[in-house]
PDB file of C-alpha atoms in Angstrom:
ATOM      1  CA  UNK A  19     146.602 179.574 170.441  1.00 44.00           C
ATOM      2  CA  UNK A  20     149.579 178.841 168.223  1.00 47.00           C
ATOM      3  CA  UNK A  21     148.954 178.671 164.531  1.00 46.00           C
ATOM      4  CA  UNK A  22     149.601 175.301 162.832  1.00 56.00           C
ATOM      5  CA  UNK A  23     152.225 176.175 160.302  1.00 60.00           C
ATOM      6  CA  UNK A  24     151.736 173.042 158.298  1.00 59.00           C
ATOM      7  CA  UNK A  25     148.047 173.781 157.798  1.00 63.00           C
ATOM      8  CA  UNK A  26     148.737 177.456 157.300  1.00 63.00           C
ATOM      9  CA  UNK A  27     150.897 176.655 154.340  1.00 67.00           C
ATOM     10  CA  UNK A  28     148.488 174.097 152.748  1.00 71.00           C
ATOM     11  CA  UNK A  29     145.880 174.696 150.011  1.00 76.00           C
ATOM     12  CA  UNK A  30     142.779 172.850 150.855  1.00 77.00           C
ATOM     13  CA  UNK A  31     142.270 172.265 147.037  1.00 81.00           C
ATOM     14  CA  UNK A  32     145.308 169.911 147.236  1.00 88.00           C
ATOM     15  CA  UNK A  33     143.282 167.623 149.442  1.00 88.00           C
ATOM     16  CA  UNK A  34     140.503 167.209 146.889  1.00 88.00           C
ATOM     17  CA  UNK A  35     143.197 166.660 144.213  1.00 91.00           C
ATOM     18  CA  UNK A  36     144.994 164.238 146.331  1.00 91.00           C
ATOM     19  CA  UNK A  37     141.877 162.086 146.921  1.00 89.00           C
ATOM     20  CA  UNK A  38     140.959 162.041 143.382  1.00 89.00           C
ATOM     21  CA  UNK A  39     144.506 161.146 142.210  1.00 91.00           C
ATOM     22  CA  UNK A  40     144.655 158.218 144.661  1.00 91.00           C
ATOM     23  CA  UNK A  41     141.350 157.012 143.479  1.00 86.00           C
ATOM     24  CA  UNK A  42     141.858 157.416 139.793  1.00 89.00           C
ATOM     25  CA  UNK A  43     145.703 156.775 139.633  1.00 91.00           C
ATOM     26  CA  UNK A  44     145.802 158.677 136.452  1.00 90.00           C
ATOM     27  CA  UNK A  45     146.373 162.343 135.954  1.00 91.00           C
ATOM     28  CA  UNK A  46     143.943 162.757 132.889  1.00 91.00           C
ATOM     29  CA  UNK A  47     141.015 161.019 134.495  1.00 90.00           C
ATOM     30  CA  UNK A  48     141.590 163.071 137.736  1.00 91.00           C
ATOM     31  CA  UNK A  49     141.436 166.328 135.652  1.00 90.00           C
ATOM     32  CA  UNK A  50     138.107 165.140 134.036  1.00 89.00           C
ATOM     33  CA  UNK A  51     136.644 164.188 137.396  1.00 84.00           C
ATOM     34  CA  UNK A  52     137.560 167.516 138.896  1.00 87.00           C
ATOM     35  CA  UNK A  53     136.676 169.566 135.923  1.00 88.00           C
ATOM     36  CA  UNK A  54     140.248 171.139 135.684  1.00 89.00           C
ATOM     37  CA  UNK A  55     143.041 171.093 133.142  1.00 92.00           C
ATOM     38  CA  UNK A  56     145.626 168.325 133.022  1.00 91.00           C
ATOM     39  CA  UNK A  57     148.496 170.651 133.502  1.00 93.00           C
ATOM     40  CA  UNK A  58     146.752 171.907 136.764  1.00 92.00           C
ATOM     41  CA  UNK A  59     146.564 168.288 138.016  1.00 91.00           C
ATOM     42  CA  UNK A  60     150.199 167.716 137.101  1.00 92.00           C
ATOM     43  CA  UNK A  61     151.222 170.802 138.986  1.00 92.00           C
ATOM     44  CA  UNK A  62     149.220 169.692 141.983  1.00 90.00           C
ATOM     45  CA  UNK A  63     150.788 166.374 141.929  1.00 92.00           C
ATOM     46  CA  UNK A  64     154.283 167.964 141.826  1.00 92.00           C
ATOM     47  CA  UNK A  65     153.394 169.909 144.904  1.00 91.00           C
ATOM     48  CA  UNK A  66     152.094 166.950 146.683  1.00 90.00           C
ATOM     49  CA  UNK A  67     155.184 164.907 145.926  1.00 93.00           C
ATOM     50  CA  UNK A  68     157.267 167.721 147.430  1.00 91.00           C
ATOM     51  CA  UNK A  69     155.137 167.916 150.467  1.00 88.00           C
ATOM     52  CA  UNK A  70     155.168 164.118 151.259  1.00 90.00           C
ATOM     53  CA  UNK A  71     158.726 163.537 149.956  1.00 93.00           C
ATOM     54  CA  UNK A  72     157.363 160.647 148.079  1.00 93.00           C
ATOM     55  CA  UNK A  73     156.466 159.889 144.413  1.00 93.00           C
ATOM     56  CA  UNK A  74     152.922 158.738 145.522  1.00 92.00           C
ATOM     57  CA  UNK A  75     152.196 157.381 141.977  1.00 92.00           C
ATOM     58  CA  UNK A  76     154.768 155.079 140.259  1.00 92.00           C
ATOM     59  CA  UNK A  77     154.608 153.713 136.705  1.00 90.00           C
ATOM     60  CA  UNK A  78     154.337 150.065 136.322  1.00 89.00           C
ATOM     61  CA  UNK A  79     154.120 149.042 132.676  1.00 86.00           C
ATOM     62  CA  UNK A  80     151.236 151.041 131.204  1.00 86.00           C
ATOM     63  CA  UNK A  81     149.589 152.029 134.476  1.00 86.00           C
ATOM     64  CA  UNK A  82     150.373 153.788 137.672  1.00 88.00           C
ATOM     65  CA  UNK A  83     150.366 152.041 141.143  1.00 91.00           C
ATOM     66  CA  UNK A  84     150.153 153.722 144.625  1.00 91.00           C
ATOM     67  CA  UNK A  85     153.480 153.668 146.765  1.00 92.00           C
ATOM     68  CA  UNK A  86     153.226 152.267 150.321  1.00 93.00           C
ATOM     69  CA  UNK A  87     152.851 155.722 151.644  1.00 93.00           C
ATOM     70  CA  UNK A  88     150.096 156.631 149.228  1.00 90.00           C
ATOM     71  CA  UNK A  89     148.248 153.426 149.904  1.00 91.00           C
ATOM     72  CA  UNK A  90     148.168 154.544 153.766  1.00 90.00           C
ATOM     73  CA  UNK A  91     147.169 158.194 152.883  1.00 90.00           C
ATOM     74  CA  UNK A  92     144.414 156.788 150.554  1.00 87.00           C
ATOM     75  CA  UNK A  93     142.614 155.554 153.760  1.00 84.00           C
ATOM     76  CA  UNK A  94     142.706 158.931 155.202  1.00 86.00           C
ATOM     77  CA  UNK A  95     141.487 161.472 152.519  1.00 86.00           C
ATOM     78  CA  UNK A  96     137.944 160.292 152.593  1.00 78.00           C
ATOM     79  CA  UNK A  97     137.375 160.909 156.318  1.00 75.00           C
ATOM     80  CA  UNK A  98     139.391 164.095 156.063  1.00 80.00           C
ATOM     81  CA  UNK A  99     137.199 165.499 153.181  1.00 78.00           C
ATOM     82  CA  UNK A 100     134.077 164.457 155.217  1.00 69.00           C
ATOM     83  CA  UNK A 101     135.420 166.507 158.078  1.00 70.00           C
ATOM     84  CA  UNK A 102     136.027 169.581 155.945  1.00 74.00           C
ATOM     85  CA  UNK A 103     132.582 169.293 154.525  1.00 67.00           C
ATOM     86  CA  UNK A 104     130.968 169.202 157.854  1.00 59.00           C
ATOM     87  CA  UNK A 105     132.832 172.396 158.821  1.00 67.00           C
ATOM     88  CA  UNK A 106     131.790 174.367 155.867  1.00 67.00           C
ATOM     89  CA  UNK A 107     128.312 172.988 155.607  1.00 56.00           C
ATOM     90  CA  UNK A 108     127.371 174.416 158.868  1.00 55.00           C
ATOM     91  CA  UNK A 109     124.890 177.180 158.565  1.00 57.00           C
ATOM     92  CA  UNK A 110     122.792 179.415 160.919  1.00 60.00           C
ATOM     93  CA  UNK A 111     119.249 178.198 161.656  1.00 72.00           C
ATOM     94  CA  UNK A 112     117.088 178.535 158.517  1.00 80.00           C
ATOM     95  CA  UNK A 113     113.937 180.738 158.832  1.00 87.00           C
ATOM     96  CA  UNK A 114     111.532 180.171 156.014  1.00 92.00           C
ATOM     97  CA  UNK A 115     109.214 183.016 157.059  1.00 91.00           C
ATOM     98  CA  UNK A 116     111.409 185.482 155.172  1.00 88.00           C
ATOM     99  CA  UNK A 117     112.095 183.306 152.208  1.00 89.00           C
ATOM    100  CA  UNK A 118     111.626 185.051 148.831  1.00 89.00           C
ATOM    101  CA  UNK A 119     112.179 182.263 146.279  1.00 90.00           C
ATOM    102  CA  UNK A 120     110.338 180.336 143.579  1.00 92.00           C
ATOM    103  CA  UNK A 121     110.539 176.562 143.731  1.00 94.00           C
ATOM    104  CA  UNK A 122     110.108 174.985 140.337  1.00 95.00           C
ATOM    105  CA  UNK A 123     109.073 171.267 140.275  1.00 97.00           C
ATOM    106  CA  UNK A 124     108.693 169.420 136.971  1.00 97.00           C
ATOM    107  CA  UNK A 125     105.618 167.097 137.368  1.00 97.00           C
ATOM    108  CA  UNK A 126     103.020 165.183 135.734  1.00 94.00           C
ATOM    109  CA  UNK A 127      99.479 166.408 136.093  1.00 95.00           C
ATOM    110  CA  UNK A 128      98.782 163.401 138.193  1.00 96.00           C
ATOM    111  CA  UNK A 129     101.457 164.180 140.713  1.00 96.00           C
ATOM    112  CA  UNK A 130     100.548 167.960 140.686  1.00 97.00           C
ATOM    113  CA  UNK A 131      96.859 167.011 141.354  1.00 97.00           C
ATOM    114  CA  UNK A 132      97.582 164.677 144.124  1.00 96.00           C
ATOM    115  CA  UNK A 133     100.547 166.039 145.897  1.00 96.00           C
ATOM    116  CA  UNK A 134     100.357 169.781 144.770  1.00 97.00           C
ATOM    117  CA  UNK A 135      97.542 170.902 147.106  1.00 97.00           C
ATOM    118  CA  UNK A 136      99.120 169.650 150.444  1.00 97.00           C
ATOM    119  CA  UNK A 137     102.457 171.090 149.417  1.00 97.00           C
ATOM    120  CA  UNK A 138     101.091 174.400 148.323  1.00 97.00           C
ATOM    121  CA  UNK A 139      99.230 174.743 151.611  1.00 97.00           C
ATOM    122  CA  UNK A 140     102.377 174.178 153.722  1.00 97.00           C
ATOM    123  CA  UNK A 141     104.443 176.635 151.637  1.00 97.00           C
ATOM    124  CA  UNK A 142     101.785 179.325 151.849  1.00 96.00           C
ATOM    125  CA  UNK A 143     101.492 178.883 155.678  1.00 96.00           C
ATOM    126  CA  UNK A 144     105.162 178.737 156.523  1.00 95.00           C
ATOM    127  CA  UNK A 145     106.771 180.827 153.755  1.00 96.00           C
ATOM    128  CA  UNK A 146     104.218 183.421 152.450  1.00 95.00           C
ATOM    129  CA  UNK A 147     106.663 185.149 150.274  1.00 94.00           C
ATOM    130  CA  UNK A 148     107.818 181.896 148.434  1.00 95.00           C
ATOM    131  CA  UNK A 149     106.252 180.660 145.340  1.00 95.00           C
ATOM    132  CA  UNK A 150     105.639 177.091 143.800  1.00 96.00           C
ATOM    133  CA  UNK A 151     105.783 176.518 140.109  1.00 95.00           C
ATOM    134  CA  UNK A 152     104.574 173.019 139.047  1.00 97.00           C
ATOM    135  CA  UNK A 153     105.841 172.614 135.383  1.00 95.00           C
ATOM    136  CA  UNK A 154     104.321 170.095 133.192  1.00 94.00           C
ATOM    137  CA  UNK A 155     106.702 167.196 132.454  1.00 92.00           C
ATOM    138  CA  UNK A 156     107.483 165.894 128.985  1.00 89.00           C
ATOM    139  CA  UNK A 157     109.068 162.635 127.774  1.00 86.00           C
ATOM    140  CA  UNK A 158     112.280 164.696 126.932  1.00 88.00           C
ATOM    141  CA  UNK A 159     112.465 166.177 130.418  1.00 91.00           C
ATOM    142  CA  UNK A 160     112.429 162.620 131.785  1.00 90.00           C
ATOM    143  CA  UNK A 161     114.937 161.252 129.317  1.00 88.00           C
ATOM    144  CA  UNK A 162     117.166 164.165 130.088  1.00 90.00           C
ATOM    145  CA  UNK A 163     116.555 164.434 133.806  1.00 92.00           C
ATOM    146  CA  UNK A 164     120.129 165.569 134.703  1.00 90.00           C
ATOM    147  CA  UNK A 165     119.737 168.428 132.251  1.00 88.00           C
ATOM    148  CA  UNK A 166     116.169 169.157 133.522  1.00 90.00           C
ATOM    149  CA  UNK A 167     117.394 169.370 137.010  1.00 91.00           C
ATOM    150  CA  UNK A 168     120.045 171.989 136.294  1.00 86.00           C
ATOM    151  CA  UNK A 169     117.358 174.571 136.062  1.00 86.00           C
ATOM    152  CA  UNK A 170     114.493 172.988 138.206  1.00 91.00           C
ATOM    153  CA  UNK A 171     114.528 172.291 141.937  1.00 94.00           C
ATOM    154  CA  UNK A 172     113.130 168.781 141.413  1.00 96.00           C
ATOM    155  CA  UNK A 173     111.064 166.335 139.502  1.00 97.00           C
ATOM    156  CA  UNK A 174     108.195 164.197 140.496  1.00 97.00           C
ATOM    157  CA  UNK A 175     108.358 160.875 138.723  1.00 94.00           C
ATOM    158  CA  UNK A 176     107.972 157.312 139.869  1.00 92.00           C
ATOM    159  CA  UNK A 177     110.982 154.864 140.261  1.00 90.00           C
ATOM    160  CA  UNK A 178     111.912 153.236 137.017  1.00 85.00           C
ATOM    161  CA  UNK A 179     112.643 156.113 134.861  1.00 87.00           C
ATOM    162  CA  UNK A 180     115.533 158.000 136.483  1.00 90.00           C
ATOM    163  CA  UNK A 181     118.770 156.740 137.907  1.00 89.00           C
ATOM    164  CA  UNK A 182     122.021 158.193 139.436  1.00 91.00           C
ATOM    165  CA  UNK A 183     120.411 161.091 141.196  1.00 93.00           C
ATOM    166  CA  UNK A 184     119.327 161.641 144.803  1.00 94.00           C
ATOM    167  CA  UNK A 185     115.701 161.154 145.592  1.00 95.00           C
ATOM    168  CA  UNK A 186     113.022 161.147 148.298  1.00 95.00           C
ATOM    169  CA  UNK A 187     110.366 158.337 148.375  1.00 95.00           C
ATOM    170  CA  UNK A 188     107.054 160.088 148.797  1.00 95.00           C
ATOM    171  CA  UNK A 189     104.004 157.796 148.586  1.00 94.00           C
ATOM    172  CA  UNK A 190     102.627 154.764 146.662  1.00 93.00           C
ATOM    173  CA  UNK A 191      99.589 154.171 144.452  1.00 94.00           C
ATOM    174  CA  UNK A 192      98.278 151.537 142.239  1.00 92.00           C
ATOM    175  CA  UNK A 193      97.062 151.273 138.813  1.00 92.00           C
ATOM    176  CA  UNK A 194      93.370 150.665 137.914  1.00 94.00           C
ATOM    177  CA  UNK A 195      91.614 150.265 134.623  1.00 95.00           C
ATOM    178  CA  UNK A 196      88.773 152.744 134.086  1.00 97.00           C
ATOM    179  CA  UNK A 197      85.783 152.300 131.788  1.00 97.00           C
ATOM    180  CA  UNK A 198      82.582 154.323 131.254  1.00 97.00           C
ATOM    181  CA  UNK A 199      79.906 153.979 133.995  1.00 96.00           C
ATOM    182  CA  UNK A 200      77.418 152.662 131.366  1.00 94.00           C
ATOM    183  CA  UNK A 201      79.942 150.547 129.335  1.00 96.00           C
ATOM    184  CA  UNK A 202      77.939 148.044 127.329  1.00 93.00           C
ATOM    185  CA  UNK A 203      80.420 145.174 127.548  1.00 94.00           C
ATOM    186  CA  UNK A 204      82.260 145.560 130.898  1.00 95.00           C
ATOM    187  CA  UNK A 205      80.401 144.563 134.092  1.00 94.00           C
ATOM    188  CA  UNK A 206      81.878 144.364 137.644  1.00 94.00           C
ATOM    189  CA  UNK A 207      85.245 143.167 136.306  1.00 95.00           C
ATOM    190  CA  UNK A 208      87.373 143.543 133.065  1.00 95.00           C
ATOM    191  CA  UNK A 209      88.959 140.427 131.520  1.00 93.00           C
ATOM    192  CA  UNK A 210      92.210 140.012 129.650  1.00 91.00           C
ATOM    193  CA  UNK A 211      90.227 139.134 126.523  1.00 91.00           C
ATOM    194  CA  UNK A 212      88.172 142.491 126.673  1.00 93.00           C
ATOM    195  CA  UNK A 213      91.636 144.393 127.185  1.00 92.00           C
ATOM    196  CA  UNK A 214      92.805 142.832 123.970  1.00 90.00           C
ATOM    197  CA  UNK A 215      89.824 144.077 122.030  1.00 93.00           C
ATOM    198  CA  UNK A 216      88.683 147.333 123.490  1.00 95.00           C
ATOM    199  CA  UNK A 217      90.043 150.590 122.291  1.00 95.00           C
ATOM    200  CA  UNK A 218      92.624 152.193 124.610  1.00 93.00           C
ATOM    201  CA  UNK A 219      93.502 155.746 125.697  1.00 93.00           C
ATOM    202  CA  UNK A 220      97.353 155.717 126.495  1.00 90.00           C
ATOM    203  CA  UNK A 221      99.881 158.221 127.610  1.00 85.00           C
ATOM    204  CA  UNK A 222     102.743 159.116 125.015  1.00 77.00           C
ATOM    205  CA  UNK A 223     102.985 155.471 123.947  1.00 58.00           C
ATOM    206  CA  UNK A 224     106.818 155.543 123.949  1.00 59.00           C
ATOM    207  CA  UNK A 225     109.620 154.153 126.154  1.00 53.00           C
ATOM    208  CA  UNK A 226     109.202 156.961 128.650  1.00 49.00           C
ATOM    209  CA  UNK A 227     105.487 156.600 128.937  1.00 50.00           C
ATOM    210  CA  UNK A 228     104.511 156.646 132.741  1.00 47.00           C
ATOM    211  CA  UNK A 229     101.464 154.426 132.243  1.00 51.00           C
ATOM    212  CA  UNK A 230     102.671 150.978 131.805  1.00 60.00           C
ATOM    213  CA  UNK A 231      99.596 149.601 130.070  1.00 68.00           C
ATOM    214  CA  UNK A 232     100.962 148.987 126.570  1.00 71.00           C
ATOM    215  CA  UNK A 233     104.219 147.634 127.807  1.00 74.00           C
ATOM    216  CA  UNK A 234     102.529 145.275 130.395  1.00 75.00           C
ATOM    217  CA  UNK A 235     100.122 144.042 127.715  1.00 78.00           C
ATOM    218  CA  UNK A 236     102.991 143.490 125.170  1.00 78.00           C
ATOM    219  CA  UNK A 237     104.868 141.445 127.862  1.00 79.00           C
ATOM    220  CA  UNK A 238     101.749 139.191 128.183  1.00 79.00           C
ATOM    221  CA  UNK A 239     101.527 138.774 124.332  1.00 81.00           C
ATOM    222  CA  UNK A 240      98.838 141.234 123.878  1.00 80.00           C
ATOM    223  CA  UNK A 241      98.989 144.147 121.310  1.00 81.00           C
ATOM    224  CA  UNK A 242      96.783 146.937 122.704  1.00 82.00           C
ATOM    225  CA  UNK A 243      94.330 148.587 120.193  1.00 88.00           C
ATOM    226  CA  UNK A 244      95.416 152.151 120.793  1.00 89.00           C
ATOM    227  CA  UNK A 245      92.662 154.688 119.906  1.00 91.00           C
ATOM    228  CA  UNK A 246      93.939 157.869 121.579  1.00 92.00           C
ATOM    229  CA  UNK A 247      97.329 159.063 122.713  1.00 90.00           C
ATOM    230  CA  UNK A 248      97.286 161.890 125.191  1.00 91.00           C
ATOM    231  CA  UNK A 249     100.141 163.871 126.990  1.00 88.00           C
ATOM    232  CA  UNK A 250      98.415 163.853 130.440  1.00 90.00           C
ATOM    233  CA  UNK A 251      96.531 161.859 132.845  1.00 94.00           C
ATOM    234  CA  UNK A 252      93.769 164.310 133.545  1.00 95.00           C
ATOM    235  CA  UNK A 253      92.164 164.011 130.185  1.00 95.00           C
ATOM    236  CA  UNK A 254      91.869 160.184 130.257  1.00 96.00           C
ATOM    237  CA  UNK A 255      88.737 159.844 132.310  1.00 97.00           C
ATOM    238  CA  UNK A 256      86.870 162.313 130.181  1.00 97.00           C
ATOM    239  CA  UNK A 257      87.992 160.692 126.943  1.00 97.00           C
ATOM    240  CA  UNK A 258      86.843 157.247 128.290  1.00 97.00           C
ATOM    241  CA  UNK A 259      83.476 158.411 129.559  1.00 97.00           C
ATOM    242  CA  UNK A 260      80.563 157.494 127.268  1.00 96.00           C
ATOM    243  CA  UNK A 261      82.713 155.213 125.035  1.00 97.00           C
ATOM    244  CA  UNK A 262      83.916 151.764 124.765  1.00 96.00           C
ATOM    245  CA  UNK A 263      87.408 152.881 125.610  1.00 96.00           C
ATOM    246  CA  UNK A 264      89.508 151.694 128.502  1.00 96.00           C
ATOM    247  CA  UNK A 265      92.585 153.264 130.108  1.00 94.00           C
ATOM    248  CA  UNK A 266      95.007 152.725 133.032  1.00 92.00           C
ATOM    249  CA  UNK A 267      95.340 155.375 135.633  1.00 93.00           C
ATOM    250  CA  UNK A 268      96.421 155.779 139.201  1.00 94.00           C
ATOM    251  CA  UNK A 269      93.795 154.901 141.746  1.00 95.00           C
ATOM    252  CA  UNK A 270      94.036 158.372 143.604  1.00 95.00           C
ATOM    253  CA  UNK A 271      93.227 160.079 140.445  1.00 95.00           C
ATOM    254  CA  UNK A 272      90.366 157.760 139.618  1.00 96.00           C
ATOM    255  CA  UNK A 273      88.819 158.469 142.877  1.00 95.00           C
ATOM    256  CA  UNK A 274      89.068 162.155 142.337  1.00 95.00           C
ATOM    257  CA  UNK A 275      87.873 162.354 138.633  1.00 96.00           C
ATOM    258  CA  UNK A 276      85.774 159.183 138.373  1.00 95.00           C
ATOM    259  CA  UNK A 277      82.562 160.680 139.908  1.00 95.00           C
ATOM    260  CA  UNK A 278      82.969 163.911 137.849  1.00 96.00           C
ATOM    261  CA  UNK A 279      83.797 162.239 134.472  1.00 96.00           C
ATOM    262  CA  UNK A 280      81.365 159.333 134.774  1.00 96.00           C
ATOM    263  CA  UNK A 281      83.799 156.400 134.712  1.00 97.00           C
ATOM    264  CA  UNK A 282      84.390 153.241 136.961  1.00 97.00           C
ATOM    265  CA  UNK A 283      87.625 151.991 138.400  1.00 97.00           C
ATOM    266  CA  UNK A 284      88.115 148.309 138.060  1.00 97.00           C
ATOM    267  CA  UNK A 285      91.037 145.961 139.391  1.00 95.00           C
ATOM    268  CA  UNK A 286      93.475 145.082 136.631  1.00 92.00           C
ATOM    269  CA  UNK A 287      93.184 141.346 135.600  1.00 92.00           C
ATOM    270  CA  UNK A 288      97.073 141.221 135.410  1.00 87.00           C
ATOM    271  CA  UNK A 289      99.824 142.222 137.884  1.00 84.00           C
ATOM    272  CA  UNK A 290     100.966 145.800 137.428  1.00 83.00           C
ATOM    273  CA  UNK A 291     103.981 147.206 139.256  1.00 82.00           C
ATOM    274  CA  UNK A 292     102.781 149.872 141.803  1.00 87.00           C
ATOM    275  CA  UNK A 293     103.425 153.578 141.478  1.00 89.00           C
ATOM    276  CA  UNK A 294     106.340 154.475 143.836  1.00 92.00           C
ATOM    277  CA  UNK A 295     106.234 158.292 143.450  1.00 95.00           C
ATOM    278  CA  UNK A 296     109.531 159.993 144.214  1.00 96.00           C
ATOM    279  CA  UNK A 297     111.097 163.406 144.219  1.00 97.00           C
ATOM    280  CA  UNK A 298     114.418 163.734 142.309  1.00 97.00           C
ATOM    281  CA  UNK A 299     116.784 166.507 142.751  1.00 94.00           C
ATOM    282  CA  UNK A 300     120.195 167.767 141.598  1.00 91.00           C
ATOM    283  CA  UNK A 301     123.011 166.947 144.221  1.00 89.00           C
ATOM    284  CA  UNK A 302     124.059 170.539 143.995  1.00 86.00           C
ATOM    285  CA  UNK A 303     121.208 171.291 146.367  1.00 87.00           C
ATOM    286  CA  UNK A 304     122.301 168.732 148.955  1.00 87.00           C
ATOM    287  CA  UNK A 305     123.360 171.453 151.582  1.00 84.00           C
ATOM    288  CA  UNK A 306     121.109 174.327 150.274  1.00 86.00           C
ATOM    289  CA  UNK A 307     119.101 175.334 153.365  1.00 89.00           C
ATOM    290  CA  UNK A 308     116.038 176.367 151.468  1.00 91.00           C
ATOM    291  CA  UNK A 309     116.069 173.156 149.379  1.00 93.00           C
ATOM    292  CA  UNK A 310     116.475 171.082 152.591  1.00 93.00           C
ATOM    293  CA  UNK A 311     113.390 172.731 153.928  1.00 95.00           C
ATOM    294  CA  UNK A 312     111.525 172.119 150.724  1.00 96.00           C
ATOM    295  CA  UNK A 313     112.343 168.379 150.955  1.00 96.00           C
ATOM    296  CA  UNK A 314     111.261 168.140 154.617  1.00 95.00           C
ATOM    297  CA  UNK A 315     108.067 169.843 153.546  1.00 96.00           C
ATOM    298  CA  UNK A 316     107.516 167.367 150.789  1.00 97.00           C
ATOM    299  CA  UNK A 317     107.776 164.528 153.145  1.00 95.00           C
ATOM    300  CA  UNK A 318     105.238 166.228 155.559  1.00 95.00           C
ATOM    301  CA  UNK A 319     102.903 166.871 152.622  1.00 96.00           C
ATOM    302  CA  UNK A 320     103.173 163.281 151.434  1.00 95.00           C
ATOM    303  CA  UNK A 321     102.462 161.962 154.823  1.00 93.00           C
ATOM    304  CA  UNK A 322      98.911 163.612 154.549  1.00 89.00           C
ATOM    305  CA  UNK A 323      98.050 161.321 151.623  1.00 86.00           C
ATOM    306  CA  UNK A 324      95.995 158.323 152.862  1.00 60.00           C
ATOM    307  CA  UNK A 325      97.447 154.945 151.824  1.00 61.00           C
ATOM    308  CA  UNK A 326      95.843 153.727 148.630  1.00 47.00           C
ATOM    309  CA  UNK A 327      93.483 150.784 149.349  1.00 43.00           C
TER     310      UNK A 327
END
């Protein structure tokens, strides 16, 4: 088969630069987007101009516009890059049985308790040499999710706290109020008036707090009387038991810990946004065979969870 001399003499990096230049229409912004120096982009633009025999970008006032040829080429660079990616993303079939890797997932104690067991069972059964590290999350880890995911394989966090990153929807849950089994003031239901006067146990009590109790009550014009602030959900039932306190936790967790701690789960007397738990990850793992396998395993493990009633 004859060698395509045009392709043989081309640097595929030029295709990436060409696509960015035609989108940004600016050498400086293109350099920032590609993470290279401005002289490198200027040099690539010169090579592209010589190849096409066209200026591609022409100055009009204080900006650059595409030439007619560049306008046509701009419609082709995206599909061309996608084709190149498909070629180089191709991998041999992945076999997890020989995988020797530690997966680190930053998680609340709630998600680790609910989703950790079915996920760990699947990893142990299918990749016996792999390890799972469930690392306790913090407000800082959520506020700086992009930085967190540079060193972790993923983050369990409901929708509403992270944006701009790829994610998998895992399962839903709902918030319930918990009170002591023998609470002297609360019967089969809790009222808004009681929530305004009872002492609360809350999580973090800051903008990245995962439990929306204080925020929701403030939106309704009620300032919660915060008695205890904790950094995890698992302590809440035990700090509520035997007291007049109230807390808001996920129904799945209330079912698990309620009988042990001695608390009751009650419907909230106000509308609370459901918990939509998701797995967030760094796009650098998009085509990592082991990470793809992990994401598939997560979906399988989440499917085991019964719908929250």
